[in-house]
CSV table of C-alpha atoms and ligand atoms in Angstrom, one decimal:
chain,number,residue,atom,x,y,z
L,1,MET,CA,0.0,0.0,0.0
L,2,GLY,CA,1.4,3.5,-1.0
L,3,LEU,CA,1.2,6.8,0.9
L,4,LEU,CA,-2.0,7.6,-1.2
L,5,ASP,CA,-4.1,4.9,-2.7
L,6,VAL,CA,-7.1,5.9,-4.9
L,7,GLU,CA,-9.2,2.8,-5.6
L,8,ASN,CA,-12.0,2.7,-8.1
L,9,LEU,CA,-12.9,6.4,-7.4
L,10,THR,CA,-16.1,7.6,-9.2
L,11,THR,CA,-17.3,11.2,-8.8
L,12,TYR,CA,-20.4,12.7,-10.4
L,13,PHE,CA,-21.9,16.2,-10.5
L,14,ASP,CA,-25.6,16.9,-10.5
L,15,ILE,CA,-26.7,19.7,-12.9
L,16,LEU,CA,-30.1,20.7,-14.2
L,17,ARG,CA,-29.7,18.5,-17.4
L,18,GLY,CA,-28.7,15.4,-15.5
L,19,GLU,CA,-25.6,13.8,-14.0
L,20,VAL,CA,-22.1,14.6,-15.3
L,21,LYS,CA,-19.9,11.4,-15.0
L,22,ALA,CA,-16.7,13.4,-14.4
L,23,VAL,CA,-14.5,10.6,-12.9
L,24,GLU,CA,-15.3,7.0,-13.4
L,25,ASN,CA,-13.6,4.1,-11.6
L,26,ILE,CA,-10.1,5.4,-11.5
L,27,SER,CA,-7.2,3.9,-9.5
L,28,PHE,CA,-3.6,5.0,-8.8
L,29,THR,CA,-1.0,4.9,-6.1
L,30,VAL,CA,1.5,7.5,-5.0
L,31,GLU,CA,4.4,6.3,-2.8
L,32,LYS,CA,6.2,8.4,-0.2
L,33,GLY,CA,8.5,10.9,-2.0
L,34,ASP,CA,7.1,9.9,-5.4
L,35,ALA,CA,5.9,12.5,-8.0
L,36,PHE,CA,2.8,11.3,-9.9
L,37,GLY,CA,1.5,13.3,-12.9
L,38,LEU,CA,-2.1,13.3,-13.9
L,39,ALA,CA,-2.4,14.4,-17.5
L,40,GLY,CA,-5.1,14.9,-20.1
L,41,GLU,CA,-7.1,17.6,-21.9
L,42,SER,CA,-9.3,20.1,-20.1
L,43,GLY,CA,-12.5,18.6,-18.7
L,44,CYS,CA,-11.1,15.0,-18.4
L,45,GLY,CA,-11.5,14.9,-14.6
L,46,LYS,CA,-8.1,15.8,-13.3
L,47,THR,CA,-9.1,18.6,-11.0
L,48,THR,CA,-12.3,16.7,-9.9
L,49,THR,CA,-9.9,13.9,-8.8
L,50,ALA,CA,-7.9,16.4,-6.8
L,51,LEU,CA,-11.0,17.9,-5.2
L,52,SER,CA,-12.3,14.5,-4.3
L,53,ILE,CA,-9.0,13.7,-2.5
L,54,LEU,CA,-9.1,17.1,-0.8
L,55,ARG,CA,-12.9,16.8,0.0
L,56,LEU,CA,-13.5,20.2,-1.6
L,57,LEU,CA,-16.1,19.2,-4.1
L,58,PRO,CA,-18.7,21.8,-4.7
L,59,GLN,CA,-22.2,21.1,-3.3
L,60,ASN,CA,-23.4,19.4,-6.5
L,61,GLY,CA,-20.5,17.1,-6.6
L,62,LYS,CA,-20.4,13.7,-4.9
L,63,VAL,CA,-18.2,10.7,-4.6
L,64,ILE,CA,-20.4,7.8,-5.8
L,65,SER,CA,-18.1,5.0,-5.0
L,66,GLY,CA,-14.5,4.0,-4.4
L,67,GLU,CA,-11.9,4.6,-1.6
L,68,ILE,CA,-9.1,7.0,-1.0
L,69,HIS,CA,-6.6,5.7,1.5
L,70,PHE,CA,-3.9,8.0,2.9
L,71,GLU,CA,-1.4,6.6,5.4
L,72,GLY,CA,-3.8,3.6,5.6
L,73,LYS,CA,-6.9,5.6,6.5
L,74,ASN,CA,-9.9,5.9,4.2
L,75,LEU,CA,-10.3,9.7,3.9
L,76,LEU,CA,-13.8,9.4,2.6
L,77,GLU,CA,-14.9,7.8,5.9
L,78,MET,CA,-13.4,10.5,8.1
L,79,ASN,CA,-15.5,13.0,10.0
L,80,PRO,CA,-15.4,16.3,7.9
L,81,GLU,CA,-14.2,18.3,10.9
L,82,LYS,CA,-11.4,15.8,11.7
L,83,TYR,CA,-10.4,15.7,8.0
L,84,ARG,CA,-10.2,19.6,7.9
L,85,LYS,CA,-8.2,19.7,11.2
L,86,ASP,CA,-5.9,16.7,10.8
L,87,ILE,CA,-5.4,16.1,7.0
L,88,ARG,CA,-6.1,19.1,4.8
L,89,TRP,CA,-3.2,21.4,4.6
L,90,LYS,CA,-1.4,19.6,7.5
L,91,LYS,CA,-0.8,16.3,5.7
L,92,ILE,CA,-2.1,17.0,2.2
L,93,SER,CA,-1.8,20.5,0.9
L,94,VAL,CA,-2.4,22.1,-2.5
L,95,ILE,CA,-0.9,24.5,-4.9
L,96,PHE,CA,-3.9,25.9,-6.8
L,97,GLN,CA,-3.8,27.0,-10.4
L,98,GLY,CA,-3.8,30.8,-11.1
L,99,ALA,CA,-1.1,32.4,-8.9
L,100,MET,CA,-2.6,35.8,-9.9
L,101,ASN,CA,-5.9,35.1,-8.1
L,102,SER,CA,-4.9,32.7,-5.3
L,103,LEU,CA,-3.5,35.4,-2.9
L,104,ASN,CA,-5.7,37.7,-0.8
L,105,PRO,CA,-5.0,41.2,-2.1
L,106,VAL,CA,-5.6,42.9,1.3
L,107,MET,CA,-3.3,40.7,3.4
L,108,THR,CA,0.5,40.6,3.2
L,109,VAL,CA,2.0,37.3,2.0
L,110,GLY,CA,3.5,36.8,5.5
L,111,GLN,CA,0.0,37.2,7.1
L,112,GLN,CA,-1.5,34.7,4.7
L,113,ILE,CA,1.2,32.1,5.2
L,114,SER,CA,1.2,32.5,9.0
L,115,GLU,CA,-2.6,32.2,9.0
L,116,ALA,CA,-2.3,28.8,7.5
L,117,ILE,CA,0.3,27.9,10.1
L,118,LEU,CA,-1.8,29.2,13.0
L,119,THR,CA,-4.8,27.2,11.9
L,120,HIS,CA,-2.9,23.9,12.6
L,121,GLU,CA,-0.2,24.7,15.1
L,122,ASN,CA,-0.1,26.2,18.6
L,123,LEU,CA,2.4,29.0,17.9
L,124,SER,CA,2.4,32.7,18.6
L,125,LYS,CA,1.8,35.2,15.8
L,126,GLU,CA,5.5,36.2,15.9
L,127,GLU,CA,6.7,32.6,15.6
L,128,ALA,CA,4.3,31.9,12.7
L,129,LEU,CA,5.5,35.1,10.9
L,130,ASP,CA,9.1,34.0,11.5
L,131,ARG,CA,8.4,30.6,9.9
L,132,ALA,CA,6.6,32.4,7.0
L,133,GLY,CA,9.8,34.3,6.4
L,134,LYS,CA,11.9,31.2,6.5
L,135,LEU,CA,9.5,29.6,4.0
L,136,LEU,CA,9.9,32.6,1.7
L,137,ASP,CA,13.7,32.1,1.9
L,138,LEU,CA,13.2,28.4,1.1
L,139,VAL,CA,11.3,29.2,-2.2
L,140,GLY,CA,13.8,31.9,-3.2
L,141,ILE,CA,11.8,35.0,-2.7
L,142,GLY,CA,13.6,36.2,0.4
L,143,SER,CA,12.2,36.7,3.9
L,144,GLU,CA,12.4,40.5,3.4
L,145,ARG,CA,9.2,40.2,1.3
L,146,VAL,CA,7.1,38.9,4.2
L,147,GLU,CA,5.4,42.3,4.5
L,148,ARG,CA,4.6,42.7,0.8
L,149,TYR,CA,1.2,42.5,-0.7
L,150,ALA,CA,0.4,40.4,-3.8
L,151,HIS,CA,0.3,43.4,-6.2
L,152,GLU,CA,3.9,44.2,-5.1
L,153,LEU,CA,5.2,40.8,-6.4
L,154,SER,CA,5.8,39.5,-9.9
L,155,GLY,CA,3.8,36.5,-11.2
L,156,GLY,CA,6.7,34.1,-10.5
L,157,MET,CA,7.0,35.4,-7.0
L,158,ARG,CA,3.3,35.0,-6.3
L,159,GLN,CA,3.5,31.4,-7.4
L,160,ARG,CA,6.5,30.9,-5.1
L,161,ALA,CA,4.5,32.4,-2.3
L,162,ILE,CA,1.7,29.9,-3.0
L,163,ILE,CA,4.3,27.1,-2.9
L,164,ALA,CA,5.6,28.5,0.5
L,165,MET,CA,2.0,28.4,1.8
L,166,ALA,CA,1.6,24.8,0.7
L,167,LEU,CA,4.7,23.9,2.6
L,168,SER,CA,3.7,25.8,5.7
L,169,SER,CA,2.6,22.8,7.8
L,170,ASN,CA,5.3,20.4,6.6
L,171,PRO,CA,2.8,18.2,4.6
L,172,SER,CA,3.8,14.8,3.3
L,173,PHE,CA,1.7,15.1,0.2
L,174,ILE,CA,1.1,18.1,-2.1
L,175,ILE,CA,-1.3,18.4,-5.0
L,176,ALA,CA,-0.1,20.9,-7.6
L,177,ASP,CA,-3.0,21.7,-9.9
L,178,GLU,CA,-1.6,23.4,-13.1
L,179,PRO,CA,1.0,25.1,-10.9
L,180,THR,CA,2.5,27.1,-13.8
L,181,THR,CA,-0.6,28.3,-15.6
L,182,ALA,CA,-0.4,31.9,-16.8
L,183,LEU,CA,3.4,32.1,-16.2
L,184,ASP,CA,5.7,32.8,-19.1
L,185,VAL,CA,8.1,30.0,-20.2
L,186,ILE,CA,11.2,31.5,-18.4
L,187,ILE,CA,9.3,31.9,-15.1
L,188,GLU,CA,7.6,28.5,-15.6
L,189,ALA,CA,11.0,26.8,-15.8
L,190,GLN,CA,12.2,28.6,-12.6
L,191,VAL,CA,9.0,27.7,-10.7
L,192,LEU,CA,9.2,24.0,-11.9
L,193,LYS,CA,12.8,23.9,-10.7
L,194,VAL,CA,11.8,25.2,-7.3
L,195,ILE,CA,9.0,22.6,-7.0
L,196,LYS,CA,11.2,19.7,-8.2
L,197,ASP,CA,14.1,20.7,-5.9
L,198,LEU,CA,11.9,21.1,-2.8
L,199,GLN,CA,10.1,17.8,-3.5
L,200,LYS,CA,13.4,15.9,-3.6
L,201,LYS,CA,14.9,17.9,-0.7
L,202,LEU,CA,11.9,17.5,1.6
L,203,ASN,CA,11.0,14.0,0.4
L,204,ILE,CA,7.4,15.1,-0.3
L,205,ALA,CA,5.0,13.0,-2.4
L,206,MET,CA,3.3,15.0,-5.1
L,207,ALA,CA,0.4,14.7,-7.6
L,208,VAL,CA,1.0,17.2,-10.4
L,209,ILE,CA,-2.0,17.9,-12.6
L,210,SER,CA,-1.5,19.3,-16.0
L,211,HIS,CA,-2.4,19.1,-19.7
L,212,ASP,CA,1.2,19.8,-20.5
L,213,LEU,CA,3.1,16.5,-21.0
L,214,SER,CA,6.5,18.1,-21.1
L,215,MET,CA,5.9,19.8,-17.8
L,216,ILE,CA,4.9,16.5,-16.3
L,217,ALA,CA,8.0,14.8,-17.8
L,218,GLU,CA,10.2,17.4,-16.1
L,219,THR,CA,8.6,17.0,-12.6
L,220,CYS,CA,7.2,13.4,-12.3
L,221,ASP,CA,8.4,9.8,-12.0
L,222,ARG,CA,5.1,8.2,-12.8
L,223,ILE,CA,2.1,9.3,-14.9
L,224,GLY,CA,-1.7,8.6,-15.3
L,225,ILE,CA,-3.2,9.6,-18.7
L,226,MET,CA,-6.9,10.6,-18.3
L,227,TYR,CA,-9.5,10.7,-21.0
L,228,ALA,CA,-13.1,11.6,-20.4
L,229,GLY,CA,-13.1,10.7,-16.7
L,230,LYS,CA,-11.0,7.6,-16.9
L,231,ILE,CA,-7.3,6.7,-16.5
L,232,VAL,CA,-6.5,5.0,-19.8
L,233,GLU,CA,-2.8,4.4,-19.2
L,234,ARG,CA,-0.5,4.7,-16.2
L,235,GLY,CA,2.8,3.7,-14.9
L,236,ASP,CA,6.5,4.6,-15.1
L,237,ILE,CA,6.8,7.8,-17.1
L,238,ALA,CA,10.0,6.9,-19.0
L,239,ARG,CA,8.5,3.7,-20.2
L,240,ILE,CA,5.2,5.2,-21.2
L,241,TYR,CA,6.8,8.1,-23.1
L,242,LYS,CA,9.2,5.7,-24.8
L,243,GLU,CA,6.6,3.1,-25.7
L,244,PRO,CA,3.0,4.2,-25.2
L,245,PHE,CA,0.4,1.4,-25.7
L,246,HIS,CA,-2.9,3.3,-25.6
L,247,PRO,CA,-3.9,5.0,-28.9
L,248,TYR,CA,-4.9,8.2,-27.0
L,249,THR,CA,-1.4,8.4,-25.3
L,250,LYS,CA,0.3,7.7,-28.7
L,251,LEU,CA,-1.6,10.5,-30.3
L,252,LEU,CA,-1.0,12.9,-27.5
L,253,LEU,CA,2.7,12.3,-27.5
L,254,GLY,CA,2.8,12.4,-31.3
L,255,ALA,CA,1.3,15.9,-31.1
L,256,PHE,CA,4.5,17.2,-29.4
L,257,PRO,CA,7.3,18.3,-31.8
L,258,SER,CA,10.8,16.8,-31.0
L,259,ILE,CA,13.6,19.3,-30.9
L,260,LEU,CA,16.2,16.6,-31.2
L,261,GLY,CA,14.7,13.9,-33.4
L,262,PRO,CA,14.1,13.9,-37.2
L,263,ILE,CA,11.5,16.3,-38.6
L,264,ALA,CA,8.1,14.4,-38.5
L,265,LYS,CA,4.5,15.3,-39.1
L,266,LEU,CA,2.7,15.9,-35.8
L,267,SER,CA,-0.4,13.7,-35.1
L,268,ARG,CA,-3.8,15.2,-34.5
L,269,ILE,CA,-6.8,13.7,-32.7
L,270,SER,CA,-10.0,14.2,-34.8
L,271,GLY,CA,-13.3,15.1,-33.2
L,272,PHE,CA,-14.0,16.4,-29.7
L,273,PRO,CA,-14.1,15.0,-26.2
L,274,PRO,CA,-17.5,13.5,-25.3
L,275,ASP,CA,-20.2,15.1,-23.3
L,276,LEU,CA,-19.9,13.4,-19.9
L,277,LEU,CA,-23.7,13.8,-19.3
L,278,SER,CA,-24.0,10.8,-21.7
L,279,PRO,CA,-20.5,9.4,-22.5
L,280,PRO,CA,-20.3,6.9,-25.3
L,281,PRO,CA,-20.8,3.3,-24.4
L,282,GLY,CA,-17.8,0.9,-24.3
L,283,CYS,CA,-14.5,2.6,-24.6
L,284,ARG,CA,-15.1,6.4,-24.2
L,285,PHE,CA,-12.4,7.1,-26.8
L,286,HIS,CA,-13.9,4.9,-29.5
L,287,PRO,CA,-15.6,7.7,-31.6
L,288,ARG,CA,-12.1,9.3,-32.0
L,289,CYS,CA,-9.9,6.3,-32.1
L,290,PRO,CA,-8.3,5.3,-35.4
L,291,TYR,CA,-8.0,1.7,-34.3
L,292,ALA,CA,-11.6,1.3,-33.0
L,293,MET,CA,-13.1,-2.2,-33.5
L,294,ASP,CA,-16.7,-3.4,-33.1
L,295,LYS,CA,-16.1,-4.5,-29.6
L,296,CYS,CA,-14.8,-1.0,-28.6
L,297,GLY,CA,-18.3,0.6,-28.8
L,298,LYS,CA,-19.8,-2.2,-26.7
L,299,GLU,CA,-17.4,-3.2,-24.0
L,300,ASP,CA,-15.6,-1.0,-21.6
L,301,PRO,CA,-11.9,-2.1,-21.6
L,302,GLN,CA,-10.5,-3.0,-18.2
L,303,SER,CA,-7.1,-1.8,-17.0
L,304,ILE,CA,-4.5,-4.5,-17.7
L,305,HIS,CA,-1.2,-4.9,-16.0
L,306,ILE,CA,1.7,-5.3,-18.5
L,307,LYS,CA,3.7,-8.2,-16.9
L,308,GLY,CA,6.9,-7.3,-15.2
L,309,GLU,CA,6.4,-3.5,-15.7
L,310,ASP,CA,4.9,-0.6,-13.8
L,311,HIS,CA,2.5,-0.2,-16.7
L,312,PHE,CA,-1.3,-0.4,-16.9
L,313,VAL,CA,-3.4,0.0,-20.0
L,314,ALA,CA,-7.2,0.1,-20.6
L,315,CYS,CA,-7.5,-0.8,-24.3
L,316,HIS,CA,-9.0,-3.9,-26.1
L,317,LEU,CA,-5.9,-3.9,-28.4
L,318,VAL,CA,-3.7,-4.8,-25.5
L,319,GLU,CA,-5.9,-7.7,-24.4
T,401,LIG,FE1,-9.3,2.5,-29.4
T,401,LIG,FE2,-10.7,0.3,-28.9
T,401,LIG,FE3,-8.5,0.7,-27.6
T,401,LIG,FE4,-10.6,2.3,-27.1
T,401,LIG,S1,-10.4,0.1,-26.7
T,401,LIG,S2,-8.5,3.0,-27.4
T,401,LIG,S3,-11.4,2.4,-29.1
T,401,LIG,S4,-8.7,0.3,-29.8
């Protein structure tokens, strides 16, 4: 059993037109100190998975079935107040997407970080502020900026301040949801380096959520590829990037230009992702899959373990 074990998680949203089947029967494990990437296009269920783990689903969202074990405890069975006090932020924290909007504009960054510390620890305000300064040093902003407001910081600094806040209670697991959205490529590279260095230095487990496969390649050891609410392929990232088995993964990776390899035509995926109010029967990718067979529209492919490898694929071709 890993640090985090998600088993057959299914999460739906109730809306006026019906039930959105946002996440369907997904499973993955993250070990201590491991970095797991959850990749896929917008709307495939990545953030819903994170919100299910954090128990921050909006009122119309509900976990229909499955289990989420963290350090051996089923998080979904915990009393909400106990979860808020003992797990969220203290053991599992989060770097939200959109550094520009995640900080409170009328509080200094030091106040915001120390507020997170004081919620979980019995420290004085001065001690919490002192720790906030040390965290700002750790992420490379410098403790002298503890009295600054968000508008006085650049985009990269704000994102580092969010990372400092995520580290404030020494969590053992961090969920980074699109942590570099809206940053330019230079700042993105710097922020990714900060995340990667801290993850290794502090031996923190991470789940990195992104549509950007190159960003996940830079930060993660393992990956789960999501399509229309399901994980279609998961395992060791080097293996999957070298030899993807699932047609969707192949097409996604084929859509990235190589700067080292020979000039090659990029692949494209025809059609659009399905409406999850009524997803297609069988394999959810079958209306867009160039290899689809009769069976694909009727039977949902089960996740199959490739023998001897950290590699799982849900596709009838692999059976
Ligand atoms: Fe394509 Fe069929 Fe595999 Fe789905 S199960 S990815 S439709 S070949």
